[in-house]
Amino acid sequence: MSFLNILILLAPIFFVIALGWFAGHFGSYDAKSAKGVSTLVTKYALPAHFVSSILSTPKDKFYSQIPLMISLIVGIVGFYVIILLILRFLFKYDLTNASMFSLNSAQPTFAFMGIPVLGSLFGMQEVAIPIAITGIVVNAMLDPLAIIVGTVGRSSKKQDENNNESIWKVTGKSILHGLSEPLAFAPLASIILVLLGLQIPELPQKMLDMLGDTTSGIALFAVGVTVGIRNIKFSIPALSIALLKVAAQPALMFVIAMIFGLSSADMTKAVLLVAFPGSAVAAMIATNFESQEAETASAFVISAVLSIISLPILIAITA
């Protein structure tokens, strides 16, 4: 695929993001209304798309996705752990700050850009399972792990026992919260049903598709709105998080994909899934911890802008 064809492929995607930025930057949306748009995507439209696509997929196809799933676990959760250890022991960050920095360096905005970008390359049906797997990895593994580590770090600073919870209670609550998120629960439940031999009837599939087919445009618009309402702080931590997200993590995933012997198509999917900009959800988790707030919010915006350059290059290299 030529570089010009890649730019033509991505032009509609970045146009919708730019339109969302215009709406957010010039006041059509504020933080509350922007969250409403994001909620529509993450809790309704994208889960509906997952259920419809996965339950219409033959179960044999899932077994062929195991190497891709392992690669994504290593490339996302493993990358988080690597950055966490470097920050903790080399740069002497405390656990909470290290966890929030690492989370925002490792978590992609797959829920918003996965369907439109990968769907344009491979077709909507072909990318449903990889994106669903990413949702499970992020929501059921990465986010709970980051929350657990962040909570341990925060609790270690507090002397008031009333503010401390046991590590087992924190772990259980974090995992259950992650699994309760529609982006984790919907694909996981659908995969289990398919492996049990169940398929979705035509009428329920059409009903789900009525909502699920709106995912691409709304998701991209939501990314633009979120970027538009945020202020950018060009600090070294913010720039570092953004560069780790759009450059270092895709490079590591490329190596991991080669080690696991992924096909050319699966390698492209894996690299692009982690190459998307940082996640607004990860930035919100940092805000909840009152840790790296300005840095992670700025990194989300910076990585979104850098992806305009990085995504065409990565597609040209891997596709």
CSV table of C-alpha atoms in Angstrom, one decimal:
chain,number,residue,atom,x,y,z
A,1,MET,CA,0.0,0.0,0.0
A,2,SER,CA,1.5,3.3,-1.1
A,3,PHE,CA,1.9,6.2,1.4
A,4,LEU,CA,-0.6,8.3,-0.6
A,5,ASN,CA,-3.2,5.5,-0.4
A,6,ILE,CA,-2.7,5.4,3.4
A,7,LEU,CA,-3.2,9.1,3.7
A,8,ILE,CA,-6.4,8.8,1.6
A,9,LEU,CA,-7.5,6.0,3.9
A,10,LEU,CA,-6.9,8.0,7.1
A,11,ALA,CA,-8.2,11.3,5.8
A,12,PRO,CA,-11.9,10.7,6.7
A,13,ILE,CA,-10.8,9.5,10.1
A,14,PHE,CA,-8.8,12.5,11.0
A,15,PHE,CA,-11.5,14.8,9.5
A,16,VAL,CA,-14.0,13.5,12.0
A,17,ILE,CA,-11.5,13.9,14.8
A,18,ALA,CA,-10.8,17.5,13.6
A,19,LEU,CA,-14.6,18.2,13.5
A,20,GLY,CA,-14.9,16.9,17.1
A,21,TRP,CA,-11.9,19.1,18.2
A,22,PHE,CA,-13.6,22.1,16.6
A,23,ALA,CA,-16.8,21.4,18.5
A,24,GLY,CA,-15.0,20.9,21.8
A,25,HIS,CA,-12.5,23.7,21.5
A,26,PHE,CA,-15.2,26.3,20.5
A,27,GLY,CA,-17.6,25.4,23.3
A,28,SER,CA,-20.2,23.2,21.6
A,29,TYR,CA,-19.3,20.6,24.2
A,30,ASP,CA,-18.0,20.9,27.8
A,31,ALA,CA,-16.4,18.1,29.9
A,32,LYS,CA,-19.8,16.8,31.1
A,33,SER,CA,-21.3,16.6,27.6
A,34,ALA,CA,-18.1,15.1,26.2
A,35,LYS,CA,-18.3,12.4,28.8
A,36,GLY,CA,-21.8,11.6,27.7
A,37,VAL,CA,-20.6,11.1,24.1
A,38,SER,CA,-17.8,8.8,25.3
A,39,THR,CA,-20.2,6.9,27.5
A,40,LEU,CA,-22.4,6.2,24.5
A,41,VAL,CA,-19.4,4.6,22.7
A,42,THR,CA,-17.9,2.7,25.5
A,43,LYS,CA,-21.0,1.4,27.3
A,44,TYR,CA,-23.5,1.0,24.5
A,45,ALA,CA,-22.4,1.3,20.8
A,46,LEU,CA,-19.1,-0.6,20.9
A,47,PRO,CA,-20.3,-3.4,23.2
A,48,ALA,CA,-23.3,-3.9,20.9
A,49,HIS,CA,-20.9,-4.1,18.0
A,50,PHE,CA,-18.8,-6.7,19.9
A,51,VAL,CA,-21.8,-8.9,20.7
A,52,SER,CA,-23.1,-8.8,17.2
A,53,SER,CA,-19.8,-9.5,15.5
A,54,ILE,CA,-18.5,-12.1,17.9
A,55,LEU,CA,-21.7,-14.1,18.2
A,56,SER,CA,-21.8,-14.4,14.4
A,57,THR,CA,-18.2,-15.7,14.2
A,58,PRO,CA,-17.4,-19.4,14.0
A,59,LYS,CA,-15.7,-20.7,17.2
A,60,ASP,CA,-12.7,-22.1,15.3
A,61,LYS,CA,-11.7,-18.6,14.5
A,62,PHE,CA,-11.1,-17.9,18.1
A,63,TYR,CA,-8.5,-20.6,18.5
A,64,SER,CA,-6.5,-19.0,15.7
A,65,GLN,CA,-6.4,-15.8,17.7
A,66,ILE,CA,-4.6,-17.2,20.7
A,67,PRO,CA,-1.1,-16.1,19.6
A,68,LEU,CA,-2.5,-12.6,19.0
A,69,MET,CA,-4.1,-12.5,22.4
A,70,ILE,CA,-0.8,-13.5,24.1
A,71,SER,CA,1.1,-10.9,22.1
A,72,LEU,CA,-1.3,-8.2,23.2
A,73,ILE,CA,-1.0,-9.2,26.8
A,74,VAL,CA,2.8,-9.0,26.6
A,75,GLY,CA,2.7,-5.8,24.6
A,76,ILE,CA,0.3,-4.0,26.8
A,77,VAL,CA,0.6,-5.4,30.3
A,78,GLY,CA,4.2,-6.2,29.9
A,79,PHE,CA,5.0,-2.7,28.6
A,80,TYR,CA,3.3,-1.3,31.7
A,81,VAL,CA,5.4,-3.4,34.0
A,82,ILE,CA,8.6,-2.5,32.2
A,83,ILE,CA,7.9,1.3,32.5
A,84,LEU,CA,6.8,0.9,36.1
A,85,LEU,CA,10.0,-0.9,37.1
A,86,ILE,CA,12.2,1.7,35.3
A,87,LEU,CA,10.4,4.6,36.9
A,88,ARG,CA,10.4,3.0,40.4
A,89,PHE,CA,14.0,1.9,40.6
A,90,LEU,CA,15.9,4.1,38.1
A,91,PHE,CA,14.0,7.4,38.4
A,92,LYS,CA,12.8,6.8,42.1
A,93,TYR,CA,9.2,7.6,41.4
A,94,ASP,CA,6.8,6.5,44.2
A,95,LEU,CA,4.5,3.6,43.4
A,96,THR,CA,1.4,5.7,42.7
A,97,ASN,CA,3.0,8.2,40.3
A,98,ALA,CA,4.9,5.4,38.6
A,99,SER,CA,1.7,3.4,38.1
A,100,MET,CA,-0.2,6.3,36.6
A,101,PHE,CA,2.7,7.3,34.3
A,102,SER,CA,3.1,3.7,33.1
A,103,LEU,CA,-0.7,3.2,32.7
A,104,ASN,CA,-1.0,6.2,30.4
A,105,SER,CA,2.1,5.1,28.5
A,106,ALA,CA,0.6,1.6,27.9
A,107,GLN,CA,-3.2,2.0,27.4
A,108,PRO,CA,-4.3,2.8,23.9
A,109,THR,CA,-7.6,4.4,22.9
A,110,PHE,CA,-8.6,1.2,21.1
A,111,ALA,CA,-12.2,1.7,21.9
A,112,PHE,CA,-12.4,4.8,19.8
A,113,MET,CA,-10.0,4.3,16.9
A,114,GLY,CA,-9.8,0.5,16.6
A,115,ILE,CA,-13.0,0.0,14.5
A,116,PRO,CA,-12.6,2.9,12.0
A,117,VAL,CA,-8.8,2.5,11.4
A,118,LEU,CA,-8.5,-1.3,11.4
A,119,GLY,CA,-11.9,-1.7,9.8
A,120,SER,CA,-10.8,0.5,6.9
A,121,LEU,CA,-7.8,-1.8,6.4
A,122,PHE,CA,-9.3,-5.3,7.1
A,123,GLY,CA,-13.1,-4.9,7.2
A,124,MET,CA,-15.3,-4.6,10.3
A,125,GLN,CA,-15.9,-8.3,10.8
A,126,GLU,CA,-12.2,-9.2,10.7
A,127,VAL,CA,-11.2,-6.8,13.4
A,128,ALA,CA,-14.0,-7.3,15.9
A,129,ILE,CA,-12.2,-10.2,17.7
A,130,PRO,CA,-8.7,-8.5,18.0
A,131,ILE,CA,-10.4,-5.3,19.3
A,132,ALA,CA,-12.5,-7.3,21.7
A,133,ILE,CA,-9.4,-9.1,23.0
A,134,THR,CA,-7.7,-5.7,23.6
A,135,GLY,CA,-10.8,-4.6,25.5
A,136,ILE,CA,-10.5,-7.6,27.8
A,137,VAL,CA,-6.7,-7.1,28.3
A,138,VAL,CA,-7.1,-3.4,29.1
A,139,ASN,CA,-10.2,-3.5,31.3
A,140,ALA,CA,-9.8,-6.9,33.0
A,141,MET,CA,-6.0,-6.9,33.4
A,142,LEU,CA,-4.2,-3.6,32.8
A,143,ASP,CA,-6.5,-1.2,34.6
A,144,PRO,CA,-7.0,-3.4,37.7
A,145,LEU,CA,-3.3,-3.9,37.9
A,146,ALA,CA,-2.6,-0.2,37.7
A,147,ILE,CA,-5.3,0.6,40.2
A,148,ILE,CA,-3.9,-2.0,42.6
A,149,VAL,CA,-0.4,-0.8,42.4
A,150,GLY,CA,-1.5,2.9,42.7
A,151,THR,CA,-3.6,2.0,45.7
A,152,VAL,CA,-0.8,0.2,47.4
A,153,GLY,CA,1.5,3.2,46.8
A,154,ARG,CA,-1.1,5.6,48.1
A,155,SER,CA,-1.9,3.5,51.2
A,156,SER,CA,1.7,3.2,52.1
A,157,LYS,CA,1.8,7.0,52.5
A,158,LYS,CA,-1.1,7.1,54.9
A,159,GLN,CA,-0.9,6.4,58.6
A,160,ASP,CA,-4.6,6.4,59.2
A,161,GLU,CA,-5.7,2.8,59.2
A,162,ASN,CA,-9.3,3.8,58.4
A,163,ASN,CA,-8.0,4.8,54.9
A,164,ASN,CA,-6.2,1.5,54.3
A,165,GLU,CA,-7.7,-1.6,52.7
A,166,SER,CA,-6.0,-5.0,52.5
A,167,ILE,CA,-4.3,-5.8,49.3
A,168,TRP,CA,-6.7,-8.7,48.7
A,169,LYS,CA,-9.7,-6.5,49.0
A,170,VAL,CA,-8.2,-3.9,46.7
A,171,THR,CA,-7.3,-6.7,44.2
A,172,GLY,CA,-10.8,-8.2,44.3
A,173,LYS,CA,-12.6,-4.9,43.9
A,174,SER,CA,-10.3,-3.8,41.0
A,175,ILE,CA,-10.7,-7.0,39.0
A,176,LEU,CA,-14.5,-7.1,39.6
A,177,HIS,CA,-14.8,-3.4,38.5
A,178,GLY,CA,-12.7,-4.2,35.4
A,179,LEU,CA,-14.8,-7.2,34.5
A,180,SER,CA,-18.1,-5.3,35.1
A,181,GLU,CA,-17.1,-2.7,32.4
A,182,PRO,CA,-19.1,-3.3,29.2
A,183,LEU,CA,-15.9,-3.2,27.1
A,184,ALA,CA,-14.7,-6.2,29.1
A,185,PHE,CA,-17.9,-8.0,30.0
A,186,ALA,CA,-19.6,-7.9,26.6
A,187,PRO,CA,-16.8,-9.5,24.5
A,188,LEU,CA,-15.8,-11.9,27.3
A,189,ALA,CA,-19.4,-13.2,27.6
A,190,SER,CA,-19.8,-13.3,23.9
A,191,ILE,CA,-16.6,-15.4,23.4
A,192,ILE,CA,-17.7,-17.8,26.1
A,193,LEU,CA,-21.1,-18.2,24.4
A,194,VAL,CA,-19.5,-18.8,21.0
A,195,LEU,CA,-17.1,-21.4,22.4
A,196,LEU,CA,-20.2,-23.2,23.9
A,197,GLY,CA,-21.5,-23.4,20.3
A,198,LEU,CA,-24.1,-20.6,20.4
A,199,GLN,CA,-24.7,-18.2,17.5
A,200,ILE,CA,-26.9,-15.0,17.4
A,201,PRO,CA,-30.1,-15.2,15.4
A,202,GLU,CA,-30.6,-12.8,12.5
A,203,LEU,CA,-33.2,-10.5,14.2
A,204,PRO,CA,-31.2,-9.8,17.4
A,205,GLN,CA,-28.1,-9.2,15.3
A,206,LYS,CA,-29.9,-6.6,13.2
A,207,MET,CA,-31.1,-4.9,16.4
A,208,LEU,CA,-27.6,-4.7,17.8
A,209,ASP,CA,-26.2,-3.6,14.5
A,210,MET,CA,-28.6,-0.6,14.5
A,211,LEU,CA,-26.6,0.8,17.4
A,212,GLY,CA,-23.2,-0.9,16.8
A,213,ASP,CA,-22.9,0.6,13.3
A,214,THR,CA,-22.8,4.1,14.8
A,215,THR,CA,-19.5,3.3,16.6
A,216,SER,CA,-16.9,4.5,14.1
A,217,GLY,CA,-18.2,8.1,13.6
A,218,ILE,CA,-19.3,8.8,17.2
A,219,ALA,CA,-16.0,7.3,18.6
A,220,LEU,CA,-13.8,9.5,16.4
A,221,PHE,CA,-15.9,12.6,17.1
A,222,ALA,CA,-15.6,11.8,20.9
A,223,VAL,CA,-11.8,11.7,20.6
A,224,GLY,CA,-11.8,15.1,18.9
A,225,VAL,CA,-14.1,16.6,21.5
A,226,THR,CA,-12.0,15.3,24.4
A,227,VAL,CA,-8.8,16.7,22.8
A,228,GLY,CA,-10.6,20.0,22.1
A,229,ILE,CA,-11.7,20.7,25.7
A,230,ARG,CA,-8.3,19.9,27.3
A,231,ASN,CA,-5.4,22.3,27.8
A,232,ILE,CA,-1.9,21.1,26.8
A,233,LYS,CA,1.1,21.3,29.1
A,234,PHE,CA,4.4,20.7,27.2
A,235,SER,CA,6.3,19.1,30.1
A,236,ILE,CA,9.0,16.5,29.9
A,237,PRO,CA,6.7,13.8,31.5
A,238,ALA,CA,3.8,14.6,29.2
A,239,LEU,CA,6.0,14.4,26.1
A,240,SER,CA,7.7,11.2,27.4
A,241,ILE,CA,4.3,9.5,28.0
A,242,ALA,CA,3.2,10.5,24.5
A,243,LEU,CA,6.4,9.3,22.8
A,244,LEU,CA,6.3,6.0,24.7
A,245,LYS,CA,2.7,5.5,23.6
A,246,VAL,CA,3.0,6.2,19.9
A,247,ALA,CA,6.6,5.1,19.2
A,248,ALA,CA,8.2,2.8,21.9
A,249,GLN,CA,5.2,0.6,22.5
A,250,PRO,CA,4.5,-0.1,18.8
A,251,ALA,CA,8.2,-0.9,18.3
A,252,LEU,CA,8.1,-3.4,21.2
A,253,MET,CA,4.9,-4.9,19.8
A,254,PHE,CA,6.5,-5.4,16.4
A,255,VAL,CA,9.3,-7.4,18.0
A,256,ILE,CA,6.8,-9.4,20.1
A,257,ALA,CA,4.7,-10.2,17.0
A,258,MET,CA,7.8,-11.5,15.3
A,259,ILE,CA,8.8,-13.6,18.3
A,260,PHE,CA,5.3,-15.2,18.4
A,261,GLY,CA,5.3,-15.7,14.6
A,262,LEU,CA,2.1,-13.7,13.9
A,263,SER,CA,0.9,-13.5,10.3
A,264,SER,CA,1.4,-10.2,8.5
A,265,ALA,CA,-2.2,-9.2,9.0
A,266,ASP,CA,-2.2,-10.1,12.7
A,267,MET,CA,1.1,-8.3,13.2
A,268,THR,CA,-0.4,-5.1,11.6
A,269,LYS,CA,-3.4,-5.4,13.9
A,270,ALA,CA,-1.3,-5.9,17.0
A,271,VAL,CA,1.1,-3.0,16.2
A,272,LEU,CA,-1.7,-0.6,15.4
A,273,LEU,CA,-3.9,-1.5,18.4
A,274,VAL,CA,-1.1,-0.4,20.7
A,275,ALA,CA,-0.1,2.6,18.5
A,276,PHE,CA,-3.3,4.5,18.9
A,277,PRO,CA,-3.1,7.6,21.1
A,278,GLY,CA,-3.2,7.4,24.9
A,279,SER,CA,-6.5,6.7,26.5
A,280,ALA,CA,-8.7,9.3,28.1
A,281,VAL,CA,-9.9,6.6,30.5
A,282,ALA,CA,-6.3,6.1,31.7
A,283,ALA,CA,-6.0,9.9,32.2
A,284,MET,CA,-9.2,9.9,34.3
A,285,ILE,CA,-7.8,7.1,36.5
A,286,ALA,CA,-4.8,9.3,37.1
A,287,THR,CA,-7.1,12.2,38.0
A,288,ASN,CA,-8.9,10.0,40.5
A,289,PHE,CA,-5.6,9.2,42.2
A,290,GLU,CA,-4.6,12.9,42.1
A,291,SER,CA,-1.4,11.8,40.4
A,292,GLN,CA,0.3,13.0,37.2
A,293,GLU,CA,-3.0,14.7,36.3
A,294,ALA,CA,-1.8,17.6,34.1
A,295,GLU,CA,0.9,15.3,32.6
A,296,THR,CA,-1.5,12.5,31.6
A,297,ALA,CA,-4.2,14.9,30.3
A,298,SER,CA,-1.6,16.7,28.2
A,299,ALA,CA,0.0,13.4,27.0
A,300,PHE,CA,-3.4,12.3,25.7
A,301,VAL,CA,-3.7,15.4,23.5
A,302,ILE,CA,0.0,15.3,22.4
A,303,SER,CA,-0.2,11.6,21.5
A,304,ALA,CA,-3.4,12.2,19.5
A,305,VAL,CA,-1.6,14.9,17.5
A,306,LEU,CA,1.5,12.7,17.0
A,307,SER,CA,-0.6,9.8,15.8
A,308,ILE,CA,-1.4,11.9,12.7
A,309,ILE,CA,2.3,11.3,11.8
A,310,SER,CA,2.9,7.9,13.4
A,311,LEU,CA,-0.1,5.9,12.2
A,312,PRO,CA,0.6,6.4,8.4
A,313,ILE,CA,4.2,5.5,9.0
A,314,LEU,CA,3.3,2.3,10.9
A,315,ILE,CA,0.7,1.3,8.4
A,316,ALA,CA,3.3,1.7,5.6
A,317,ILE,CA,5.8,-0.4,7.5
A,318,THR,CA,3.5,-3.2,8.6
A,319,ALA,CA,0.6,-3.4,6.1
